[in-house]
GROMACS .gro file of C-alpha atoms in nm:
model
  354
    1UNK     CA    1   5.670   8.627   3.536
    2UNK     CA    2   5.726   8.570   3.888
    3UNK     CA    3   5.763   8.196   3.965
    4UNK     CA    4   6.109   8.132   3.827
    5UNK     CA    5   6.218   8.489   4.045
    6UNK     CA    6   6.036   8.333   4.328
    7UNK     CA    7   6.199   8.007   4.315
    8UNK     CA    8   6.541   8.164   4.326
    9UNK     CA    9   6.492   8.391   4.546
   10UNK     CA   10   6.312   8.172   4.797
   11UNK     CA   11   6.643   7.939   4.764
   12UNK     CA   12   6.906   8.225   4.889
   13UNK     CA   13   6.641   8.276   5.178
   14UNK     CA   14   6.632   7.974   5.281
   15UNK     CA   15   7.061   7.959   5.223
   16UNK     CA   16   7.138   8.231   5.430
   17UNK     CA   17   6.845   8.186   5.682
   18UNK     CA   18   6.992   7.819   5.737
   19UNK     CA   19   7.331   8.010   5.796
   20UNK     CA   20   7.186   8.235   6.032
   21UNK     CA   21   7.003   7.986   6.211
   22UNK     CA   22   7.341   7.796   6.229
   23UNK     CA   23   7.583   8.071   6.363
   24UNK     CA   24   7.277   8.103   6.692
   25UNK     CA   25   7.293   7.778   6.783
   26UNK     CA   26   7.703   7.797   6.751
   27UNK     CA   27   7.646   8.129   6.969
   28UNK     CA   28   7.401   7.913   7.236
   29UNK     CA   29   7.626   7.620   7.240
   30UNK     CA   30   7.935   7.858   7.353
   31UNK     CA   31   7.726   8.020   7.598
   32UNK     CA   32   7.533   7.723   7.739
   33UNK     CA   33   7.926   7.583   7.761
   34UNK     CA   34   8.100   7.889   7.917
   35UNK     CA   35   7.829   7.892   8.179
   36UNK     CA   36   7.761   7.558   8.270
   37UNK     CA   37   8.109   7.379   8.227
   38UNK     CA   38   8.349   7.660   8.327
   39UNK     CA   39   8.066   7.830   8.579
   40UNK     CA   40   8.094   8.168   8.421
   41UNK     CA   41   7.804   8.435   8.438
   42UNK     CA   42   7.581   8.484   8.164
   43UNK     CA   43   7.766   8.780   8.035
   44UNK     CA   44   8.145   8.612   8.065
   45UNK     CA   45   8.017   8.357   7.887
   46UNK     CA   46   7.837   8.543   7.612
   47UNK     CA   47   8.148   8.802   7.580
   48UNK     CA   48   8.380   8.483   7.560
   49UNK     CA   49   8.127   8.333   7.280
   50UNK     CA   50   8.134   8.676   7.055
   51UNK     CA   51   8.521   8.736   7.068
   52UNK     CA   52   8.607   8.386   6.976
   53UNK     CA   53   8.394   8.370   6.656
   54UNK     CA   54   8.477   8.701   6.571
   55UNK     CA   55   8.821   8.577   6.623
   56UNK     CA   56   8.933   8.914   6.748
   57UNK     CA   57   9.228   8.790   6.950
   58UNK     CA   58   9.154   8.896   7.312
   59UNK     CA   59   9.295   8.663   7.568
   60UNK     CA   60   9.068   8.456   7.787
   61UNK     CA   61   8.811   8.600   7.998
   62UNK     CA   62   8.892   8.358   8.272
   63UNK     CA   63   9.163   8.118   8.272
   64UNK     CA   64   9.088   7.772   8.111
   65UNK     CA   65   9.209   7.407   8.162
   66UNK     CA   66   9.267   7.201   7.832
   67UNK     CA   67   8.912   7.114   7.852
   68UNK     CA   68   8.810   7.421   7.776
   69UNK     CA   69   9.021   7.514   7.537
   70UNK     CA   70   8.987   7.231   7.317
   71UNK     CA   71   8.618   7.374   7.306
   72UNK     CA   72   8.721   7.712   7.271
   73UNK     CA   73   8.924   7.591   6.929
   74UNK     CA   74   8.586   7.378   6.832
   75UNK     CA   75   8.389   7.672   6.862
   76UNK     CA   76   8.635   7.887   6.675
   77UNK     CA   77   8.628   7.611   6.351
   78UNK     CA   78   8.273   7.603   6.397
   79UNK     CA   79   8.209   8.018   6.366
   80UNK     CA   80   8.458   8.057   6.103
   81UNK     CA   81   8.333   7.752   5.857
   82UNK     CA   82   7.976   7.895   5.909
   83UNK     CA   83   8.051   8.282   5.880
   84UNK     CA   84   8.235   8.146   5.548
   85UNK     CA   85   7.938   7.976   5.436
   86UNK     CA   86   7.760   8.287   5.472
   87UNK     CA   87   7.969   8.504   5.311
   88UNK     CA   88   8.007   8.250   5.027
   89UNK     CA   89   7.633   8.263   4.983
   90UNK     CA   90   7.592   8.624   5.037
   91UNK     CA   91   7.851   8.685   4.752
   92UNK     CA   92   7.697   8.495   4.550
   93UNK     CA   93   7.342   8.611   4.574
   94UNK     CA   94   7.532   8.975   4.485
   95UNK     CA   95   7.690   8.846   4.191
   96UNK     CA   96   7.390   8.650   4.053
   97UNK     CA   97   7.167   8.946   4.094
   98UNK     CA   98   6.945   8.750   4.345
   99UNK     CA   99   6.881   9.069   4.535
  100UNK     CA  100   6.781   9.278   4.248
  101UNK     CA  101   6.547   8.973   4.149
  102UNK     CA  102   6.393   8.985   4.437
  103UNK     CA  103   6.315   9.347   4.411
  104UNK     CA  104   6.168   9.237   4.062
  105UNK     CA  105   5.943   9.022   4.260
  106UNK     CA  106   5.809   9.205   4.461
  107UNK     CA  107   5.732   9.479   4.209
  108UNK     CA  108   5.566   9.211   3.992
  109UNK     CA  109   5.366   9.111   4.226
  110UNK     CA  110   5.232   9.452   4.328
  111UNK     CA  111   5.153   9.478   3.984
  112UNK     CA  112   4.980   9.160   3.981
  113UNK     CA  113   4.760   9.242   4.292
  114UNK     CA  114   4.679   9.625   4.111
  115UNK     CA  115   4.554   9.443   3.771
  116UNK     CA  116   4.168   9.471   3.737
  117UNK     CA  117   3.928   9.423   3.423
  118UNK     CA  118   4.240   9.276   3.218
  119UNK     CA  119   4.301   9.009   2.979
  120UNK     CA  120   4.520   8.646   3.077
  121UNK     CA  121   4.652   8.478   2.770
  122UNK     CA  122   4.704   8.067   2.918
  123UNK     CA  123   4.992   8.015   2.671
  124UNK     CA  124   5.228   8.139   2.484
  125UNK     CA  125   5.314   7.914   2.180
  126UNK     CA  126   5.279   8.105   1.799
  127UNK     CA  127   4.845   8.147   1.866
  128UNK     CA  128   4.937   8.340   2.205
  129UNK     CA  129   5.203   8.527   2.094
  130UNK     CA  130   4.962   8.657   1.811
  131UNK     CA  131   4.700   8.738   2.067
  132UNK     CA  132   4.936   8.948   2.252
  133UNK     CA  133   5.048   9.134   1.970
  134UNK     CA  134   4.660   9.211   1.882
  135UNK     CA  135   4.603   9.285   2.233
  136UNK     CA  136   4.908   9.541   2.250
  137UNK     CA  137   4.828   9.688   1.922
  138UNK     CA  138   4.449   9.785   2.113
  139UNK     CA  139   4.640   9.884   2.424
  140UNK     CA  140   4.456   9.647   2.636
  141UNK     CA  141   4.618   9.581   3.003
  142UNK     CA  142   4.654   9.165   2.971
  143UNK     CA  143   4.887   8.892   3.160
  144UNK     CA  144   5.043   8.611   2.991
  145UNK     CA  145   5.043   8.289   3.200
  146UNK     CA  146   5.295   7.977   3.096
  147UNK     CA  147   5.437   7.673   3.210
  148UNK     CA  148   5.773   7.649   2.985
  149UNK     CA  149   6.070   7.872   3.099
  150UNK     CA  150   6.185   7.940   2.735
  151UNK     CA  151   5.808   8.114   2.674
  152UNK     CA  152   5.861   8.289   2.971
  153UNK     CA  153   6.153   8.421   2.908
  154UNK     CA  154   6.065   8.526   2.559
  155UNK     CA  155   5.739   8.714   2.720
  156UNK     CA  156   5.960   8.895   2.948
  157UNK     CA  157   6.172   9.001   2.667
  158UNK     CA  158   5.875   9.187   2.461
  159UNK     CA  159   5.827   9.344   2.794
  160UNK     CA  160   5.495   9.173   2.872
  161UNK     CA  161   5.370   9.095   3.216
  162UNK     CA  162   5.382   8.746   3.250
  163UNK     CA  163   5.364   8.447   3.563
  164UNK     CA  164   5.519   8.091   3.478
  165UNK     CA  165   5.285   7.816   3.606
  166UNK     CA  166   5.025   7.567   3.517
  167UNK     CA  167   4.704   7.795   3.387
  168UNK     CA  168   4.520   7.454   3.503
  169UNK     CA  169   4.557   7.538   3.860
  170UNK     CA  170   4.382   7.780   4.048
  171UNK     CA  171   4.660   7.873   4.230
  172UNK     CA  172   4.833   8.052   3.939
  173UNK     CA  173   4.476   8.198   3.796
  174UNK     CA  174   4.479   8.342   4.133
  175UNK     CA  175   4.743   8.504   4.121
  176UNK     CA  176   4.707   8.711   3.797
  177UNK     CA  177   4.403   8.818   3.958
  178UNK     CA  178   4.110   8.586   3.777
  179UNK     CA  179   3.848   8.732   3.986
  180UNK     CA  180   3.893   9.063   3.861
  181UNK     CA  181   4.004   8.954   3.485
  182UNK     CA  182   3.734   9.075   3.194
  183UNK     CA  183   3.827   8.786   2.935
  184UNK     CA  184   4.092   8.484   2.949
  185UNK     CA  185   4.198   8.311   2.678
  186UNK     CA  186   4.296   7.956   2.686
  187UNK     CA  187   4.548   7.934   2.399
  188UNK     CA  188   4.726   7.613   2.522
  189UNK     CA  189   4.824   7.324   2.291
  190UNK     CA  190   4.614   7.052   2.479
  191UNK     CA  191   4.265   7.065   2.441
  192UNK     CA  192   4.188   6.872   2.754
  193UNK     CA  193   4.420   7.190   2.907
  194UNK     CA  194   4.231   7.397   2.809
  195UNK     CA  195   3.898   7.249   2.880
  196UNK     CA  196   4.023   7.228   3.222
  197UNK     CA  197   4.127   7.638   3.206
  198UNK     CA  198   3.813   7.730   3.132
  199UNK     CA  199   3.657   7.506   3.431
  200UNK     CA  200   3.880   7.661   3.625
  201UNK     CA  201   3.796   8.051   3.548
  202UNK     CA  202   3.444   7.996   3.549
  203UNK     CA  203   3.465   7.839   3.920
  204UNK     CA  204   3.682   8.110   4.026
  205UNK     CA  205   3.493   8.381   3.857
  206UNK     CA  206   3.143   8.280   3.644
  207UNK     CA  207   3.140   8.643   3.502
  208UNK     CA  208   3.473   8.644   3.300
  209UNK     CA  209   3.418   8.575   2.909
  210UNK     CA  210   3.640   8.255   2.828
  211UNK     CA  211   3.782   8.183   2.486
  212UNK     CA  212   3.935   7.885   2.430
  213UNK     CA  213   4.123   7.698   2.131
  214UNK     CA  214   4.021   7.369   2.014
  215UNK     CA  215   4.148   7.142   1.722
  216UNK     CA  216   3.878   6.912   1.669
  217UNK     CA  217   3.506   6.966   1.597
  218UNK     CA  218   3.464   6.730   1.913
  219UNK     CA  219   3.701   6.939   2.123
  220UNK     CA  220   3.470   7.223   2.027
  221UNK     CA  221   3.142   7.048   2.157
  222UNK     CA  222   3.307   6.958   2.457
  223UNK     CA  223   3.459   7.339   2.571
  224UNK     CA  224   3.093   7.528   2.499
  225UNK     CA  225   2.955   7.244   2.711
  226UNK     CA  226   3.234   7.314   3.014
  227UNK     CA  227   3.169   7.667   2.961
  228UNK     CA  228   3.367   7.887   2.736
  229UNK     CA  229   3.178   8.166   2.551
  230UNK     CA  230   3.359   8.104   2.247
  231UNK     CA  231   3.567   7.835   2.062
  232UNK     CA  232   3.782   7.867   1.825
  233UNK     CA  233   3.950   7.595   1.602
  234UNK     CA  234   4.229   7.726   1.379
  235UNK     CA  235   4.183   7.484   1.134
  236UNK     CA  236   3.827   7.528   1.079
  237UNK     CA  237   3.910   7.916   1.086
  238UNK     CA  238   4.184   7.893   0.864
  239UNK     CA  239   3.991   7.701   0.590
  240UNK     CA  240   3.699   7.950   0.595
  241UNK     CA  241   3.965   8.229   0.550
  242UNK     CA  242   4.167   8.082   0.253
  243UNK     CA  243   3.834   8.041   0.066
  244UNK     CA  244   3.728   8.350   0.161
  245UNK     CA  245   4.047   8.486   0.039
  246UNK     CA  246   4.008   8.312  -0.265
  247UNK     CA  247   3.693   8.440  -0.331
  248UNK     CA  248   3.600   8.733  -0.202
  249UNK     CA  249   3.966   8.863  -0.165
  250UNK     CA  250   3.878   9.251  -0.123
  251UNK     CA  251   3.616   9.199   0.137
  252UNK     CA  252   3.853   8.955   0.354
  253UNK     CA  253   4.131   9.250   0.325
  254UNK     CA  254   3.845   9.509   0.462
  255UNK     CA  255   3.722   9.290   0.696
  256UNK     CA  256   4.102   9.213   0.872
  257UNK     CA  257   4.189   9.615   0.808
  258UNK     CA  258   3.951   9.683   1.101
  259UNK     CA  259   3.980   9.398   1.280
  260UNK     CA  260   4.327   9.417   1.333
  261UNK     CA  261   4.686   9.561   1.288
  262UNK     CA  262   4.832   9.880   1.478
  263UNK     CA  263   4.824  10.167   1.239
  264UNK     CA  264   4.451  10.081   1.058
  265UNK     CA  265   4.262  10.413   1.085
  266UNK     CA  266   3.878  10.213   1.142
  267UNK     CA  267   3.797  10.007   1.398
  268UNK     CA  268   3.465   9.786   1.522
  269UNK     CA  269   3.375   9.806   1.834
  270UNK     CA  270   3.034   9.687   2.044
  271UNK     CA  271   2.841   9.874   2.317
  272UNK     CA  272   2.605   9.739   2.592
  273UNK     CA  273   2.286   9.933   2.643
  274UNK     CA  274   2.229  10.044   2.982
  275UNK     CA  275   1.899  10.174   3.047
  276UNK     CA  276   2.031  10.352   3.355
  277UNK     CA  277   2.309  10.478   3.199
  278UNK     CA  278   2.176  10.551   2.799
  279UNK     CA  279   1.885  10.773   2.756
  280UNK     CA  280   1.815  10.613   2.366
  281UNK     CA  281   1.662  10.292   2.499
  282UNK     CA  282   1.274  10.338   2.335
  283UNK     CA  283   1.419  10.490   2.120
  284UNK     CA  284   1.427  10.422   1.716
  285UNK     CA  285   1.762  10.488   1.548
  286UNK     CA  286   1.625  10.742   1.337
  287UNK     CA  287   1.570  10.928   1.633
  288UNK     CA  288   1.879  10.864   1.841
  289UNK     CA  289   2.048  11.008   1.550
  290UNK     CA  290   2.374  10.833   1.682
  291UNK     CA  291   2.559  10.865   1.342
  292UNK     CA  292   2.494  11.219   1.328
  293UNK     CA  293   2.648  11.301   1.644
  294UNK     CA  294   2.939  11.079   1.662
  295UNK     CA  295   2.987  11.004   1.272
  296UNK     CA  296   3.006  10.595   1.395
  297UNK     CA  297   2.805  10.326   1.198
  298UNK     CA  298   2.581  10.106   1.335
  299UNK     CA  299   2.638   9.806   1.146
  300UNK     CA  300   2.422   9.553   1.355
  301UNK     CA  301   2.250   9.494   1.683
  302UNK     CA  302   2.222   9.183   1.867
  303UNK     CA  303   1.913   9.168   2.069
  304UNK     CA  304   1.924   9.019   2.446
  305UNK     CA  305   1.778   8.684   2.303
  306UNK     CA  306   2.037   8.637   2.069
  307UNK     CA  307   1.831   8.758   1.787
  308UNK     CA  308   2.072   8.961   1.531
  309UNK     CA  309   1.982   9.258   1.315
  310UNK     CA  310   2.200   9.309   1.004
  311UNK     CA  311   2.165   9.650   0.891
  312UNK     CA  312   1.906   9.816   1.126
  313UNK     CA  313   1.733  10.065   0.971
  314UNK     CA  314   1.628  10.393   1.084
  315UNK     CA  315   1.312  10.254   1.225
  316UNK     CA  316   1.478   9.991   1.447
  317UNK     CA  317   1.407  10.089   1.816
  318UNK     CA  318   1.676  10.045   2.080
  319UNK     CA  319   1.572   9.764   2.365
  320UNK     CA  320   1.744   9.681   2.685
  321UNK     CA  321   2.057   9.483   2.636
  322UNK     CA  322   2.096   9.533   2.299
  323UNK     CA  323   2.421   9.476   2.178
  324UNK     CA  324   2.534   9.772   1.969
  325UNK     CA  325   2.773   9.663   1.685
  326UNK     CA  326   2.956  10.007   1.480
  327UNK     CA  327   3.243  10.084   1.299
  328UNK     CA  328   3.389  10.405   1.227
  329UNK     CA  329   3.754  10.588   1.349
  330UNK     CA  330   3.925  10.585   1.745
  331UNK     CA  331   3.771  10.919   1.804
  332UNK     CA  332   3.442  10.831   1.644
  333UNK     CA  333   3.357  10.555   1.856
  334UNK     CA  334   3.482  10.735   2.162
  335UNK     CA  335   3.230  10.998   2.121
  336UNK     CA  336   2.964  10.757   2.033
  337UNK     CA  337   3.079  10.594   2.386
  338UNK     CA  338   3.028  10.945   2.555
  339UNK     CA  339   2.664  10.987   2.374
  340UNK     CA  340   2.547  10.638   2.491
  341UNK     CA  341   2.610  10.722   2.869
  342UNK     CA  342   2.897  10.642   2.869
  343UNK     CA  343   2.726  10.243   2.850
  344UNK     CA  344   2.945   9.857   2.883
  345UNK     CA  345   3.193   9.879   2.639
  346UNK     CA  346   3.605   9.836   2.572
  347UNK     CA  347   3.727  10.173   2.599
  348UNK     CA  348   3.880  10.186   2.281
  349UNK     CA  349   4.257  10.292   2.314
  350UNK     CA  350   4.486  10.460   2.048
  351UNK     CA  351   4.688  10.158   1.940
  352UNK     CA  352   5.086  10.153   1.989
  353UNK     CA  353   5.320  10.016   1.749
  354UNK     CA  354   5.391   9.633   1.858
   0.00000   0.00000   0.00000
């Protein structure tokens, strides 16, 4: 959110610091003048200084030829055009709001500095706008990074937190706190963008999970070799969907019922096993009895080699770093959170309307 705040607010600084800067070296001039011209002490001369910019209307400290008061009537133009420029700016800065801005700024970037294990969204065009609303809807903490004022402004309006700037840069990843991010997702219309996002995050932080957006198959190739953990093309995506929607019509409307939407009543969810933390690794499933206790269904496990078990049966033992896949209600996979250890997973939220 903050850069277009910043920029504004740095410019009134720098206005009325320039103003202030201005009206002490009009101050030093009278003094230096007072002093070393008319021979005056130090404190004539600064007394004589004060009351003729504050244009008070005292009479003369010490008598003065036409010498010096052709200075004192410079100094007095001098004081007043700058005090005016001041009070011009200061006005101003009132009117526009510039001080309550900057109060915005500095609460934004407190908030900024306090995010840890949230998502960044690097754009927000109609595919990061969507992840937003998906990412509000699970009550996930996440900051929306953009370079165009208008999708700033339109973040700020839906009440999201949001930084304008070039998600390229680590500057701005810096700033919405990449090192201590969980996941960023580089939604931006450029491929090369967002190749260059992901480069980015993983320098700055090689544990964070990058998604990124491509629209080519060659795009694709080219982001899981810089790095991201998963790419996805929309059009690619989209095809598979419409035929899966044309064929299988009631699975695809299961399948996006607990993938998605606010007010759904199942969810999926994964868990990490944690053999310090989970006292079912060695375990079989049978044994764990993990639906009985939590009512949750384990629908798959991925081993730590990438290996993936559909279905597991009851005689499918638990390993280190298996990747526990279930499905069942917000409460249910809570508790199945609690039995596990609690282990690694997203703690699963109770979604607000979006």
């Amino acid at each position: 959110m903050y850069s277009t705040l910043e920029q504004k607010y740095q410019r009134i600084q720098k206005e009325l610091m320039a103003g202030a800067f201005a009206l002490g070296c009009i101050f030093l001039i009278g003094i230096l003048w007072y002093c070393l011209v008319e021979g005056w002490t130090w404190e004539d001369a600064a007394y004589m200084t004060v009351i003729t910019l504050a244009t008070v209307g005292y009479g003369e400290t010490h008598p003065l030829g036409s010498r010096g008061r052709l200075f004192t009537i410079a100094l007095i133009l001098m004081g007043v055009v700058n005090l005016g420029y001041i009070v011009n700016r200061f006005s101003g800065a009132i009117i526009e709001g510039y001080f309550l801005e900057g109060i915005q700024l500095r609460q934004q970037r407190r908030l900024m500095e306090s995010l840890s294990e949230h998502y960044i969204i690097c754009g927000f065009s109609r595919t990061g706008r969507q992840i937003a609303k998906e990412f509000l809807a699970e009550g996930v903490t996440f900051v929306v990074i953009d370079a165009e004022l208008e999708s700033v402004q339109k973040a700020q309006e839906l009440g999201y937190s949001v930084c304008q700037g070039d998600a390229t840069l680590d500057e701005i990843l810096l700033k919405v706190g990449i090192t201590k991010a969980i996941c960023i997702v580089a939604a931006l219309p450029s491929d090369a963008e967002n190749l260059y996002t992901v480069l980015s995050a993983k320098t700055l932080n090689p544990g964070i999970r990058a998604i990124a957006r491509a629209s080519t198959e060659e795009a694709v190739q080219k982001l899981q070799r810089g790095g991201a953990d998963a790419v996805i093309s929309p059009y690619i995506t989209g095809g598979k969907r419409m035929a899966a929607a044309a064929l299988r019509p009631q699975i695809l409307d299961f399948v996006d019922g607990i993938l998605s939407g606010a007010d759904r009543q199942l969810y999926m969810e994964e868990f990490l096993l944690d053999p310090t933390r989970c006292p079912f690794v060695g375990q079989t499933l049978q044994k764990a009895k993990l639906r009985s206790q939590s009512g949750a269904l384990v629908l798959a496990i991925r081993r730590i080699d990438g290996t993936l078990i559909g279905g597991p049966t009851g005689d499918t033992i638990l390993m280190t770093g298996d990747t526990l896949i279930c499905m069942g209600t917000a409460e249910q996979l809570r508790g199945l959170n609690q039995i596990l250890g609690p282990i690694n997973s997203i703690p699963l939220k109770r979604p607000r309307n979006s």
